[in-house]
mmCIF file of C-alpha atoms and ligand atoms in Angstrom:
data_model
loop_
_atom_site.group_PDB
_atom_site.id
_atom_site.type_symbol
_atom_site.label_atom_id
_atom_site.label_comp_id
_atom_site.label_asym_id
_atom_site.label_seq_id
_atom_site.Cartn_x
_atom_site.Cartn_y
_atom_site.Cartn_z
ATOM 1 C CA MET C 1 0.000 0.000 0.000
ATOM 2 C CA PRO C 2 2.168 2.911 -1.153
ATOM 3 C CA LEU C 3 1.591 6.020 0.936
ATOM 4 C CA ILE C 4 2.015 9.215 -1.065
ATOM 5 C CA LEU C 5 2.628 12.497 0.720
ATOM 6 C CA VAL C 6 1.378 15.339 -1.449
ATOM 7 C CA VAL C 7 2.684 18.866 -0.813
ATOM 8 C CA GLU C 8 0.485 21.152 -2.914
ATOM 9 C CA ASP C 9 -1.143 24.467 -2.078
ATOM 10 C CA GLU C 10 -3.578 24.862 -4.972
ATOM 11 C CA PRO C 11 -6.896 23.328 -3.859
ATOM 12 C CA LYS C 12 -7.889 22.451 -7.432
ATOM 13 C CA ILE C 13 -4.666 20.565 -8.118
ATOM 14 C CA ALA C 14 -4.760 18.868 -4.721
ATOM 15 C CA GLU C 15 -8.310 17.727 -5.421
ATOM 16 C CA ALA C 16 -7.293 16.425 -8.856
ATOM 17 C CA ILE C 17 -4.468 14.445 -7.241
ATOM 18 C CA ARG C 18 -6.818 13.110 -4.574
ATOM 19 C CA LYS C 19 -9.208 11.894 -7.273
ATOM 20 C CA THR C 20 -6.337 10.412 -9.245
ATOM 21 C CA LEU C 21 -4.960 8.457 -6.304
ATOM 22 C CA SER C 22 -8.450 7.134 -5.553
ATOM 23 C CA LEU C 23 -8.474 5.487 -9.003
ATOM 24 C CA ASP C 24 -5.903 3.007 -7.712
ATOM 25 C CA PRO C 25 -7.102 1.455 -4.460
ATOM 26 C CA SER C 26 -3.533 0.529 -3.543
ATOM 27 C CA PHE C 27 -2.506 4.190 -3.156
ATOM 28 C CA ILE C 28 -3.078 6.208 -0.002
ATOM 29 C CA GLY C 29 -2.684 9.989 -0.162
ATOM 30 C CA GLU C 30 -1.877 12.421 2.634
ATOM 31 C CA PHE C 31 -1.933 16.150 1.900
ATOM 32 C CA VAL C 32 -0.226 19.244 3.249
ATOM 33 C CA ALA C 33 -0.304 22.699 1.664
ATOM 34 C CA LEU C 34 2.745 24.468 3.103
ATOM 35 C CA SER C 35 6.442 23.855 2.648
ATOM 36 C CA ALA C 36 6.963 24.189 6.414
ATOM 37 C CA LEU C 37 4.693 21.177 6.960
ATOM 38 C CA ALA C 38 6.423 18.886 4.465
ATOM 39 C CA LEU C 39 9.363 17.647 6.547
ATOM 40 C CA PRO C 40 7.338 17.148 9.769
ATOM 41 C CA ALA C 41 4.716 15.209 7.778
ATOM 42 C CA ALA C 42 7.404 13.104 6.085
ATOM 43 C CA LEU C 43 8.978 12.273 9.458
ATOM 44 C CA ARG C 44 5.614 11.368 10.950
ATOM 45 C CA LEU C 45 4.137 9.416 8.014
ATOM 46 C CA LYS C 46 7.258 7.842 6.487
ATOM 47 C CA PRO C 47 5.674 7.983 3.019
ATOM 48 C CA ASP C 48 6.809 5.767 0.145
ATOM 49 C CA LEU C 49 6.928 8.783 -2.164
ATOM 50 C CA ILE C 50 6.563 12.547 -1.899
ATOM 51 C CA LEU C 51 4.818 14.549 -4.591
ATOM 52 C CA LEU C 52 6.175 18.041 -4.131
ATOM 53 C CA ASP C 53 4.942 21.279 -5.653
ATOM 54 C CA ILE C 54 7.796 23.648 -6.487
ATOM 55 C CA ARG C 55 5.939 26.905 -5.878
ATOM 56 C CA LEU C 56 4.493 26.944 -2.394
ATOM 57 C CA PRO C 57 3.126 30.012 -0.616
ATOM 58 C CA ASP C 58 5.689 29.897 2.167
ATOM 59 C CA GLY C 59 8.695 28.717 0.221
ATOM 60 C CA ASP C 60 10.276 26.853 -2.647
ATOM 61 C CA GLY C 61 9.807 23.104 -3.120
ATOM 62 C CA ARG C 62 13.470 22.805 -4.048
ATOM 63 C CA GLN C 63 14.416 23.960 -0.567
ATOM 64 C CA VAL C 64 11.990 21.449 0.901
ATOM 65 C CA LEU C 65 13.740 18.766 -1.124
ATOM 66 C CA GLN C 66 17.111 19.845 0.238
ATOM 67 C CA GLY C 67 15.768 19.570 3.766
ATOM 68 C CA LEU C 68 14.430 16.085 3.062
ATOM 69 C CA LYS C 69 17.743 14.955 1.579
ATOM 70 C CA ARG C 70 19.690 16.322 4.531
ATOM 71 C CA ASN C 71 17.649 14.411 7.079
ATOM 72 C CA ALA C 72 18.759 10.779 7.457
ATOM 73 C CA ALA C 73 15.188 9.686 8.206
ATOM 74 C CA THR C 74 13.810 11.094 4.946
ATOM 75 C CA SER C 75 16.793 11.188 2.597
ATOM 76 C CA ARG C 76 15.881 7.969 0.838
ATOM 77 C CA ILE C 77 12.214 8.799 0.142
ATOM 78 C CA PRO C 78 11.749 9.334 -3.606
ATOM 79 C CA VAL C 79 10.495 12.780 -4.553
ATOM 80 C CA VAL C 80 8.548 13.753 -7.655
ATOM 81 C CA PHE C 81 8.293 17.470 -8.385
ATOM 82 C CA LEU C 82 5.049 19.027 -9.467
ATOM 83 C CA THR C 83 5.914 21.942 -11.643
ATOM 84 C CA GLY C 84 3.907 24.499 -13.480
ATOM 85 C CA LEU C 85 7.084 26.122 -14.663
ATOM 86 C CA GLY C 86 7.277 24.063 -17.792
ATOM 87 C CA SER C 87 10.506 25.191 -19.414
ATOM 88 C CA GLU C 88 13.276 22.708 -20.132
ATOM 89 C CA GLY C 89 15.706 24.561 -17.916
ATOM 90 C CA ASP C 90 13.454 24.327 -14.895
ATOM 91 C CA LYS C 91 12.886 20.626 -15.458
ATOM 92 C CA VAL C 92 16.592 19.885 -15.575
ATOM 93 C CA LEU C 93 17.106 22.081 -12.540
ATOM 94 C CA GLY C 94 14.512 20.044 -10.646
ATOM 95 C CA LEU C 95 16.348 16.811 -11.349
ATOM 96 C CA GLU C 96 19.694 18.376 -10.513
ATOM 97 C CA TRP C 97 18.334 19.155 -7.097
ATOM 98 C CA GLY C 98 17.865 15.448 -6.558
ATOM 99 C CA ALA C 99 14.247 14.834 -7.479
ATOM 100 C CA ASP C 100 13.497 11.421 -8.977
ATOM 101 C CA ASP C 101 11.110 12.729 -11.558
ATOM 102 C CA TYR C 102 8.903 15.731 -12.260
ATOM 103 C CA ILE C 103 5.457 16.135 -13.671
ATOM 104 C CA VAL C 104 4.315 19.272 -15.432
ATOM 105 C CA LYS C 105 0.914 20.789 -14.685
ATOM 106 C CA PRO C 106 -1.621 20.324 -16.124
ATOM 107 C CA PHE C 107 -1.190 16.575 -16.068
ATOM 108 C CA GLY C 108 -3.458 13.622 -16.761
ATOM 109 C CA ALA C 109 -4.656 11.232 -14.096
ATOM 110 C CA MET C 110 -3.260 8.169 -15.803
ATOM 111 C CA GLU C 111 -0.005 9.910 -16.612
ATOM 112 C CA LEU C 112 0.435 10.808 -12.946
ATOM 113 C CA LEU C 113 -0.314 7.253 -11.826
ATOM 114 C CA ALA C 114 2.125 5.860 -14.381
ATOM 115 C CA ARG C 115 4.896 8.202 -13.181
ATOM 116 C CA LEU C 116 4.293 7.363 -9.540
ATOM 117 C CA ARG C 117 4.342 3.643 -10.276
ATOM 118 C CA ALA C 118 7.523 3.949 -12.314
ATOM 119 C CA VAL C 119 9.359 5.752 -9.508
ATOM 120 C CA LEU C 120 8.047 3.339 -6.876
ATOM 121 C CA ARG C 121 9.155 0.441 -9.047
ATOM 122 C CA ARG C 122 12.717 1.742 -9.052
ATOM 123 C CA TYR C 123 12.700 1.814 -5.273
ATOM 124 C CA ARG C 124 10.608 -1.264 -4.605
ATOM 125 C CA PRO C 125 10.971 -3.708 -7.489
ATOM 126 C CA GLU C 126 8.498 -6.079 -5.830
ATOM 127 C CA ALA C 127 5.787 -3.471 -6.438
ATOM 128 C CA ALA C 128 6.348 -3.590 -10.189
ATOM 129 C CA SER C 129 3.441 -5.830 -11.047
ATOM 130 C CA ALA C 130 1.175 -4.593 -8.264
ATOM 131 C CA GLY C 131 -1.084 -2.644 -10.614
ATOM 132 C CA ASP C 132 -1.347 -5.308 -13.310
ATOM 133 C CA ILE C 133 -4.844 -6.262 -14.375
ATOM 134 C CA GLU C 134 -5.714 -9.762 -15.610
ATOM 135 C CA LEU C 135 -9.098 -10.316 -17.222
ATOM 136 C CA GLY C 136 -9.118 -13.710 -18.894
ATOM 137 C CA PRO C 137 -6.913 -13.436 -21.982
ATOM 138 C CA LEU C 138 -6.644 -9.662 -21.565
ATOM 139 C CA SER C 139 -3.870 -8.298 -19.377
ATOM 140 C CA LEU C 140 -2.792 -4.736 -18.697
ATOM 141 C CA GLU C 141 0.579 -3.648 -17.379
ATOM 142 C CA PRO C 142 0.206 -0.020 -16.280
ATOM 143 C CA SER C 143 3.874 0.347 -15.399
ATOM 144 C CA GLU C 144 4.718 -0.369 -19.043
ATOM 145 C CA ARG C 145 1.503 1.130 -20.386
ATOM 146 C CA ARG C 146 1.017 -2.089 -22.275
ATOM 147 C CA ALA C 147 -2.086 -4.140 -22.993
ATOM 148 C CA LEU C 148 -1.827 -7.747 -24.130
ATOM 149 C CA LEU C 149 -4.469 -10.012 -25.590
ATOM 150 C CA GLY C 150 -3.522 -13.676 -25.487
ATOM 151 C CA GLY C 151 0.056 -12.539 -24.877
ATOM 152 C CA LYS C 152 0.117 -10.296 -27.929
ATOM 153 C CA ASP C 153 0.838 -6.588 -27.477
ATOM 154 C CA LEU C 154 -2.131 -4.537 -28.702
ATOM 155 C CA ARG C 155 0.147 -1.539 -29.254
ATOM 156 C CA LEU C 156 -2.306 0.960 -27.847
ATOM 157 C CA ARG C 157 -1.599 4.668 -27.929
ATOM 158 C CA PRO C 158 -1.249 6.249 -24.472
ATOM 159 C CA ARG C 159 -4.776 7.689 -24.399
ATOM 160 C CA GLU C 160 -6.227 4.417 -25.693
ATOM 161 C CA PHE C 161 -4.392 2.519 -22.987
ATOM 162 C CA GLU C 162 -5.695 4.868 -20.319
ATOM 163 C CA ILE C 163 -9.292 4.411 -21.441
ATOM 164 C CA LEU C 164 -8.962 0.625 -21.569
ATOM 165 C CA GLN C 165 -7.264 0.683 -18.179
ATOM 166 C CA LEU C 166 -10.164 2.626 -16.672
ATOM 167 C CA LEU C 167 -12.674 0.164 -18.149
ATOM 168 C CA ALA C 168 -10.623 -2.862 -17.084
ATOM 169 C CA SER C 169 -10.323 -1.509 -13.543
ATOM 170 C CA HIS C 170 -14.117 -1.671 -13.281
ATOM 171 C CA PRO C 171 -15.063 -4.789 -15.284
ATOM 172 C CA GLY C 172 -18.772 -5.208 -15.890
ATOM 173 C CA LYS C 173 -19.519 -1.686 -14.715
ATOM 174 C CA THR C 174 -20.780 1.074 -16.961
ATOM 175 C CA LEU C 175 -18.458 4.061 -16.853
ATOM 176 C CA SER C 176 -19.926 7.366 -17.905
ATOM 177 C CA ARG C 177 -18.522 9.288 -20.811
ATOM 178 C CA SER C 178 -17.617 12.171 -18.524
ATOM 179 C CA PHE C 179 -15.731 9.865 -16.124
ATOM 180 C CA LEU C 180 -13.736 8.361 -18.968
ATOM 181 C CA ILE C 181 -12.983 11.731 -20.538
ATOM 182 C CA GLU C 182 -12.047 13.416 -17.283
ATOM 183 C CA ASN C 183 -9.730 10.675 -16.118
ATOM 184 C CA SER C 184 -7.983 10.053 -19.393
ATOM 185 C CA SER C 185 -7.261 13.734 -20.033
ATOM 186 C CA ALA C 186 -5.082 16.375 -18.505
ATOM 187 C CA TYR C 187 -6.830 18.228 -15.701
ATOM 188 C CA GLY C 188 -7.591 21.788 -16.574
ATOM 189 C CA LEU C 189 -7.333 21.371 -20.316
ATOM 190 C CA PRO C 190 -10.332 21.608 -22.627
ATOM 191 C CA VAL C 191 -11.361 18.139 -23.728
ATOM 192 C CA PRO C 192 -12.593 17.232 -27.189
ATOM 193 C CA THR C 193 -15.448 14.931 -26.171
ATOM 194 C CA ARG C 194 -15.840 13.390 -29.606
ATOM 195 C CA SER C 195 -12.374 11.968 -29.407
ATOM 196 C CA LEU C 196 -13.527 9.471 -26.771
ATOM 197 C CA ASP C 197 -15.569 7.665 -29.415
ATOM 198 C CA THR C 198 -12.618 7.702 -31.764
ATOM 199 C CA HIS C 199 -10.378 6.181 -29.123
ATOM 200 C CA ILE C 200 -12.954 3.485 -28.338
ATOM 201 C CA LYS C 201 -13.222 2.728 -32.025
ATOM 202 C CA ASN C 202 -9.467 2.330 -32.262
ATOM 203 C CA ILE C 203 -9.263 0.133 -29.170
ATOM 204 C CA ARG C 204 -11.976 -2.144 -30.565
ATOM 205 C CA LYS C 205 -10.114 -2.357 -33.836
ATOM 206 C CA LYS C 206 -6.917 -3.364 -32.079
ATOM 207 C CA LEU C 207 -8.754 -5.897 -29.918
ATOM 208 C CA GLY C 208 -9.783 -7.602 -33.141
ATOM 209 C CA GLU C 209 -13.030 -9.019 -34.420
ATOM 210 C CA LYS C 210 -13.755 -11.374 -31.539
ATOM 211 C CA ALA C 211 -12.760 -9.240 -28.589
ATOM 212 C CA SER C 212 -14.023 -5.922 -29.928
ATOM 213 C CA SER C 213 -17.531 -6.682 -28.620
ATOM 214 C CA TRP C 214 -16.190 -6.867 -25.056
ATOM 215 C CA ILE C 215 -16.438 -3.095 -24.987
ATOM 216 C CA GLU C 216 -20.144 -2.416 -24.968
ATOM 217 C CA THR C 217 -21.705 0.917 -25.800
ATOM 218 C CA ILE C 218 -24.332 1.795 -23.221
ATOM 219 C CA PRO C 219 -26.574 4.344 -24.949
ATOM 220 C CA LYS C 220 -26.751 7.779 -23.311
ATOM 221 C CA LEU C 221 -24.420 6.614 -20.528
ATOM 222 C CA GLY C 222 -21.031 5.438 -21.623
ATOM 223 C CA TYR C 223 -19.099 2.235 -22.038
ATOM 224 C CA ARG C 224 -18.636 -1.070 -20.266
ATOM 225 C CA LEU C 225 -16.009 -3.793 -20.549
ATOM 226 C CA SER C 226 -17.278 -7.332 -20.172
ATOM 227 C CA VAL C 227 -14.792 -10.112 -20.731
ATOM 228 C CA PRO C 228 -16.490 -13.517 -21.190
ATOM 229 C CA GLY C 229 -15.971 -15.947 -18.339
ATOM 230 C CA ARG C 230 -15.420 -13.117 -15.884
ATOM 231 C CA ARG C 231 -17.759 -12.463 -13.000
ATOM 232 C CA MET C 232 -19.713 -9.412 -13.986
ATOM 233 C CA ASP C 233 -20.250 -7.936 -10.555
ATOM 234 C CA GLY C 234 -16.545 -7.008 -10.440
HETATM 235 CA CA1 LIG A 1 1.815 26.031 -6.013
#
């Protein structure tokens, strides 16, 4: 159960991260909004990973990182920067300060989860397959962003993988269009709703003739993944 300490002052972003972490039941999130609270929270919670905003109202996330690295009790906790800065120079600077990765706002839910899993995997190799999904002949490996059918790589595009991953995480359940769009897109960016249908069309095509019908269109609601031989109350 990876515990993620999130240091983020913007309520909207914090809420987006909270929603994102709730998509994977194995993640637990704890939140603080000030740089001064980051080290005390890290010492108290001993998180598996810290998601750290660079621009905080009472200080700079890079200084928080320095403090974490200087303290023997927290120096080995991986840190992922949240940055709205965006430019190449700032990204490199973040990594030079000793962060393990960075994610640029606005980010997508699935992208964030994939980054967190990748960093956790480096630190805890046993967690590598923790998020894998097996549904009969269909298997998804979120850490590799790869979907396999009968062992064959479907070669999904990132957005296609994210949509299939959402459906496969809730087998037999109808997911609304808005849920699928919101969680497979970058928070805060305008979303072309029509593209959802295009992505579904492409996923079905890649699943092939037989398996394409596993993704059902539920009129006026959304989509549902039902893999034969699977319990449908999933
Ligand atoms: Ca901020």
